[in-house]
Amino acid sequence: MRLNYAETGPADAPVVLLGSSLGTTHEMWAPQVGVLAERFRVIAFDHRGHGESEAPPGPYTIDDLGGDVLELLDTLGVDQASYVGISLGGAVGIWLAENAPDRFHRFALLCPPVSPADSAQTWTDRAATVRAEGTQAITDATLGRWFLPDFPDVDPLRQQLLDTPDEGYAACCEALGTTDLRDKLGDITAPVLLITTEQDTSVPPETVIPLASAIPGAHLEIIEDAAHLVTYSHPEVINPLLLAHLS
């Protein structure tokens, strides 16, 4: 699986991978890349079915998405990296922490869904809607979950969502609808920073907060007055947290 990626920062610096949310591309990390690239070799990638990455027919699984990241590391000749992921990218990060601990130094996981719980049918229904009507059918509702009503500039994220291949989006919905990462949380050995927000309705804080007890040594930050895509809406809060943890 060929993943599209953008690389920034010194070639000989420690590597940090950035895994984005469902319905976005690596460009969602624009508020972070410049800051992180002062210290790290930053590799921001598009999940399969997103951006300019390949979009094979679905459904996909979390094993597929995590395996893509390991293949990308191999292609780039990177033995070890740190990983920052939000939403879908956060779920992929947990999979990597559980299944490839020798490849990663540290993880920062923002608003990560770890299981579908009672929302599996929601993911199935959303996949069906997007296959039938396109991502434009879910764009306004999605942006309403990503940002608080007073956030001023959602247009770049709106366009990323509209440009996401319908099959890629739907197949990643199906991956989230079948993902359950809870059984091996206690086996994670890398340092983990968990970030959730008070007003996240996509991955509510009450589903993230327990992870801090389940993952040995995890550090939890709860961001006030923020919704799901907190990296984009609150970089002034998130960037110092990422730098402190990754350094």
GROMACS .gro file of C-alpha atoms in nm:
model
  247
    1MET     CA    1   0.000   0.000   0.000
    2ARG     CA    2   0.155   0.330  -0.109
    3LEU     CA    3   0.088   0.607   0.141
    4ASN     CA    4   0.128   0.968   0.036
    5TYR     CA    5   0.335   1.172   0.281
    6ALA     CA    6   0.504   1.508   0.328
    7GLU     CA    7   0.844   1.533   0.496
    8THR     CA    8   0.977   1.840   0.676
    9GLY     CA    9   1.273   1.910   0.902
   10PRO     CA   10   1.635   1.794   0.922
   11ALA     CA   11   1.699   1.457   0.759
   12ASP     CA   12   1.921   1.346   1.047
   13ALA     CA   13   1.681   1.447   1.327
   14PRO     CA   14   1.464   1.202   1.524
   15VAL     CA   15   1.156   1.102   1.326
   16VAL     CA   16   0.800   1.194   1.424
   17LEU     CA   17   0.506   1.050   1.229
   18LEU     CA   18   0.176   1.240   1.217
   19GLY     CA   19  -0.144   1.037   1.163
   20SER     CA   20  -0.453   1.242   1.078
   21SER     CA   21  -0.823   1.207   1.144
   22LEU     CA   22  -1.092   1.043   0.935
   23GLY     CA   23  -1.174   1.262   0.636
   24THR     CA   24  -0.859   1.476   0.639
   25THR     CA   25  -0.513   1.470   0.484
   26HIS     CA   26  -0.166   1.536   0.619
   27GLU     CA   27  -0.237   1.906   0.560
   28MET     CA   28  -0.450   1.915   0.875
   29TRP     CA   29  -0.118   1.919   1.064
   30ALA     CA   30  -0.021   2.261   0.925
   31PRO     CA   31  -0.041   2.423   1.272
   32GLN     CA   32   0.209   2.168   1.409
   33VAL     CA   33   0.455   2.093   1.129
   34GLY     CA   34   0.663   2.410   1.140
   35VAL     CA   35   0.704   2.394   1.517
   36LEU     CA   36   0.791   2.025   1.528
   37ALA     CA   37   1.026   2.049   1.229
   38GLU     CA   38   1.259   2.274   1.427
   39ARG     CA   39   1.358   1.967   1.629
   40PHE     CA   40   1.237   1.662   1.435
   41ARG     CA   41   1.220   1.501   1.094
   42VAL     CA   42   0.843   1.524   1.056
   43ILE     CA   43   0.660   1.278   0.830
   44ALA     CA   44   0.289   1.354   0.795
   45PHE     CA   45   0.100   1.093   0.595
   46ASP     CA   46  -0.242   1.029   0.442
   47HIS     CA   47  -0.418   0.710   0.554
   48ARG     CA   48  -0.517   0.468   0.279
   49GLY     CA   49  -0.827   0.596   0.105
   50HIS     CA   50  -0.740   0.956   0.192
   51GLY     CA   51  -0.563   1.240   0.014
   52GLU     CA   52  -0.323   1.111  -0.248
   53SER     CA   53  -0.273   0.770  -0.090
   54GLU     CA   54  -0.405   0.466  -0.272
   55ALA     CA   55  -0.774   0.392  -0.217
   56PRO     CA   56  -0.843   0.022  -0.270
   57PRO     CA   57  -1.197  -0.111  -0.229
   58GLY     CA   58  -1.301  -0.166   0.134
   59PRO     CA   59  -1.378  -0.259   0.393
   60TYR     CA   60  -1.050  -0.186   0.571
   61THR     CA   61  -0.940  -0.300   0.917
   62ILE     CA   62  -0.726  -0.138   1.183
   63ASP     CA   63  -0.465  -0.402   1.102
   64ASP     CA   64  -0.458  -0.272   0.745
   65LEU     CA   65  -0.415   0.089   0.855
   66GLY     CA   66  -0.149   0.009   1.113
   67GLY     CA   67   0.035  -0.219   0.872
   68ASP     CA   68   0.045   0.065   0.619
   69VAL     CA   69   0.238   0.278   0.868
   70LEU     CA   70   0.492   0.005   0.934
   71GLU     CA   71   0.536  -0.041   0.559
   72LEU     CA   72   0.594   0.334   0.524
   73LEU     CA   73   0.866   0.320   0.790
   74ASP     CA   74   1.030   0.032   0.606
   75THR     CA   75   1.011   0.216   0.274
   76LEU     CA   76   1.176   0.522   0.427
   77GLY     CA   77   1.441   0.314   0.603
   78VAL     CA   78   1.331   0.435   0.947
   79ASP     CA   79   1.395   0.186   1.226
   80GLN     CA   80   1.227   0.381   1.505
   81ALA     CA   81   1.007   0.687   1.533
   82SER     CA   82   0.769   0.866   1.764
   83TYR     CA   83   0.406   0.893   1.665
   84VAL     CA   84   0.136   1.158   1.703
   85GLY     CA   85  -0.218   1.068   1.597
   86ILE     CA   86  -0.561   1.221   1.632
   87SER     CA   87  -0.900   1.049   1.601
   88LEU     CA   88  -0.855   0.770   1.342
   89GLY     CA   89  -0.482   0.842   1.360
   90GLY     CA   90  -0.501   0.797   1.736
   91ALA     CA   91  -0.661   0.454   1.699
   92VAL     CA   92  -0.385   0.359   1.456
   93GLY     CA   93  -0.134   0.482   1.713
   94ILE     CA   94  -0.276   0.253   1.982
   95TRP     CA   95  -0.257  -0.039   1.738
   96LEU     CA   96   0.107   0.043   1.670
   97ALA     CA   97   0.186   0.072   2.041
   98GLU     CA   98   0.030  -0.268   2.101
   99ASN     CA   99   0.164  -0.450   1.795
  100ALA     CA  100   0.498  -0.291   1.706
  101PRO     CA  101   0.651  -0.163   2.031
  102ASP     CA  102   1.007  -0.204   1.902
  103ARG     CA  103   0.948   0.053   1.626
  104PHE     CA  104   0.837   0.348   1.839
  105HIS     CA  105   0.985   0.566   2.112
  106ARG     CA  106   0.681   0.767   2.225
  107PHE     CA  107   0.316   0.824   2.141
  108ALA     CA  108   0.090   1.126   2.164
  109LEU     CA  109  -0.269   1.014   2.111
  110LEU     CA  110  -0.540   1.276   2.078
  111CYS     CA  111  -0.910   1.188   2.104
  112PRO     CA  112  -0.844   0.824   2.011
  113PRO     CA  113  -1.137   0.584   1.964
  114VAL     CA  114  -1.044   0.244   2.108
  115SER     CA  115  -1.367   0.052   2.043
  116PRO     CA  116  -1.700   0.103   1.865
  117ALA     CA  117  -1.891   0.021   2.187
  118ASP     CA  118  -2.255   0.080   2.094
  119SER     CA  119  -2.166   0.288   1.785
  120ALA     CA  120  -2.075   0.007   1.544
  121GLN     CA  121  -2.404   0.050   1.358
  122THR     CA  122  -2.342   0.424   1.336
  123TRP     CA  123  -2.019   0.358   1.148
  124THR     CA  124  -2.191   0.108   0.919
  125ASP     CA  125  -2.469   0.356   0.845
  126ARG     CA  126  -2.225   0.639   0.778
  127ALA     CA  127  -2.027   0.421   0.539
  128ALA     CA  128  -2.346   0.338   0.351
  129THR     CA  129  -2.447   0.704   0.332
  130VAL     CA  130  -2.111   0.810   0.191
  131ARG     CA  131  -2.108   0.532  -0.066
  132ALA     CA  132  -2.456   0.634  -0.179
  133GLU     CA  133  -2.436   1.013  -0.156
  134GLY     CA  134  -2.070   1.109  -0.121
  135THR     CA  135  -1.884   1.281   0.161
  136GLN     CA  136  -2.083   1.600   0.100
  137ALA     CA  137  -2.377   1.425   0.269
  138ILE     CA  138  -2.196   1.417   0.604
  139THR     CA  139  -1.976   1.727   0.578
  140ASP     CA  140  -2.181   1.979   0.777
  141ALA     CA  141  -2.255   1.735   1.059
  142THR     CA  142  -1.890   1.634   1.075
  143LEU     CA  143  -1.764   1.991   1.095
  144GLY     CA  144  -2.016   2.050   1.373
  145ARG     CA  145  -1.848   1.777   1.575
  146TRP     CA  146  -1.494   1.881   1.489
  147PHE     CA  147  -1.519   2.245   1.600
  148LEU     CA  148  -1.712   2.464   1.842
  149PRO     CA  149  -1.967   2.693   1.675
  150ASP     CA  150  -1.751   3.006   1.709
  151PHE     CA  151  -1.442   2.860   1.539
  152PRO     CA  152  -1.382   3.096   1.245
  153ASP     CA  153  -1.203   2.907   0.968
  154VAL     CA  154  -1.331   2.561   0.882
  155ASP     CA  155  -1.303   2.596   0.504
  156PRO     CA  156  -0.965   2.417   0.464
  157LEU     CA  157  -1.095   2.117   0.659
  158ARG     CA  158  -1.427   2.126   0.475
  159GLN     CA  159  -1.240   2.096   0.145
  160GLN     CA  160  -1.025   1.809   0.270
  161LEU     CA  161  -1.340   1.624   0.372
  162LEU     CA  162  -1.513   1.691   0.040
  163ASP     CA  163  -1.203   1.577  -0.150
  164THR     CA  164  -1.171   1.248   0.040
  165PRO     CA  165  -1.254   0.953  -0.189
  166ASP     CA  166  -1.597   0.822  -0.097
  167GLU     CA  167  -1.481   0.460  -0.087
  168GLY     CA  168  -1.177   0.546   0.123
  169TYR     CA  169  -1.386   0.733   0.377
  170ALA     CA  170  -1.650   0.461   0.392
  171ALA     CA  171  -1.395   0.182   0.424
  172CYS     CA  172  -1.221   0.362   0.712
  173CYS     CA  173  -1.560   0.401   0.882
  174GLU     CA  174  -1.590   0.024   0.861
  175ALA     CA  175  -1.244  -0.013   1.013
  176LEU     CA  176  -1.347   0.198   1.312
  177GLY     CA  177  -1.673   0.006   1.342
  178THR     CA  178  -1.485  -0.321   1.390
  179THR     CA  179  -1.194  -0.195   1.601
  180ASP     CA  180  -1.154  -0.296   1.964
  181LEU     CA  181  -0.812  -0.218   2.109
  182ARG     CA  182  -0.892  -0.256   2.478
  183ASP     CA  183  -0.750  -0.602   2.547
  184LYS     CA  184  -0.381  -0.513   2.511
  185LEU     CA  185  -0.372  -0.161   2.654
  186GLY     CA  186  -0.191  -0.292   2.962
  187ASP     CA  187   0.089  -0.428   2.743
  188ILE     CA  188   0.189  -0.087   2.606
  189THR     CA  189   0.541   0.001   2.718
  190ALA     CA  190   0.618   0.328   2.538
  191PRO     CA  191   0.551   0.661   2.709
  192VAL     CA  192   0.204   0.781   2.608
  193LEU     CA  193   0.052   1.127   2.621
  194LEU     CA  194  -0.329   1.116   2.602
  195ILE     CA  195  -0.523   1.428   2.512
  196THR     CA  196  -0.899   1.469   2.520
  197THR     CA  197  -1.129   1.771   2.519
  198GLU     CA  198  -1.423   1.867   2.733
  199GLN     CA  199  -1.662   1.914   2.439
  200ASP     CA  200  -1.566   1.632   2.204
  201THR     CA  201  -1.885   1.464   2.084
  202SER     CA  202  -1.705   1.240   1.832
  203VAL     CA  203  -1.486   1.064   2.091
  204PRO     CA  204  -1.629   1.180   2.424
  205PRO     CA  205  -1.382   1.243   2.705
  206GLU     CA  206  -1.542   0.975   2.921
  207THR     CA  207  -1.417   0.717   2.670
  208VAL     CA  208  -1.060   0.853   2.671
  209ILE     CA  209  -1.005   0.929   3.039
  210PRO     CA  210  -1.009   0.559   3.145
  211LEU     CA  211  -0.723   0.490   2.904
  212ALA     CA  212  -0.490   0.681   3.133
  213SER     CA  213  -0.541   0.409   3.396
  214ALA     CA  214  -0.534   0.123   3.147
  215ILE     CA  215  -0.207   0.224   2.975
  216PRO     CA  216   0.088   0.197   3.216
  217GLY     CA  217   0.242   0.535   3.291
  218ALA     CA  218   0.019   0.730   3.052
  219HIS     CA  219  -0.018   1.103   3.109
  220LEU     CA  220  -0.360   1.261   3.050
  221GLU     CA  221  -0.441   1.619   2.950
  222ILE     CA  222  -0.801   1.745   2.928
  223ILE     CA  223  -0.840   2.059   2.715
  224GLU     CA  224  -1.116   2.303   2.807
  225ASP     CA  225  -1.339   2.482   2.558
  226ALA     CA  226  -1.241   2.262   2.264
  227ALA     CA  227  -1.403   2.001   2.041
  228HIS     CA  228  -1.262   1.710   1.840
  229LEU     CA  229  -0.996   1.855   1.607
  230VAL     CA  230  -0.810   2.030   1.885
  231THR     CA  231  -0.477   2.024   1.701
  232TYR     CA  232  -0.626   2.256   1.440
  233SER     CA  233  -0.835   2.477   1.666
  234HIS     CA  234  -0.596   2.508   1.963
  235PRO     CA  235  -0.234   2.477   1.845
  236GLU     CA  236  -0.122   2.727   2.109
  237VAL     CA  237  -0.224   2.469   2.371
  238ILE     CA  238  -0.136   2.147   2.188
  239ASN     CA  239   0.204   2.234   2.043
  240PRO     CA  240   0.381   2.291   2.377
  241LEU     CA  241   0.236   1.965   2.508
  242LEU     CA  242   0.364   1.774   2.205
  243LEU     CA  243   0.709   1.931   2.223
  244ALA     CA  244   0.744   1.857   2.592
  245HIS     CA  245   0.639   1.495   2.549
  246LEU     CA  246   0.832   1.417   2.233
  247SER     CA  247   1.149   1.581   2.361
   0.00000   0.00000   0.00000
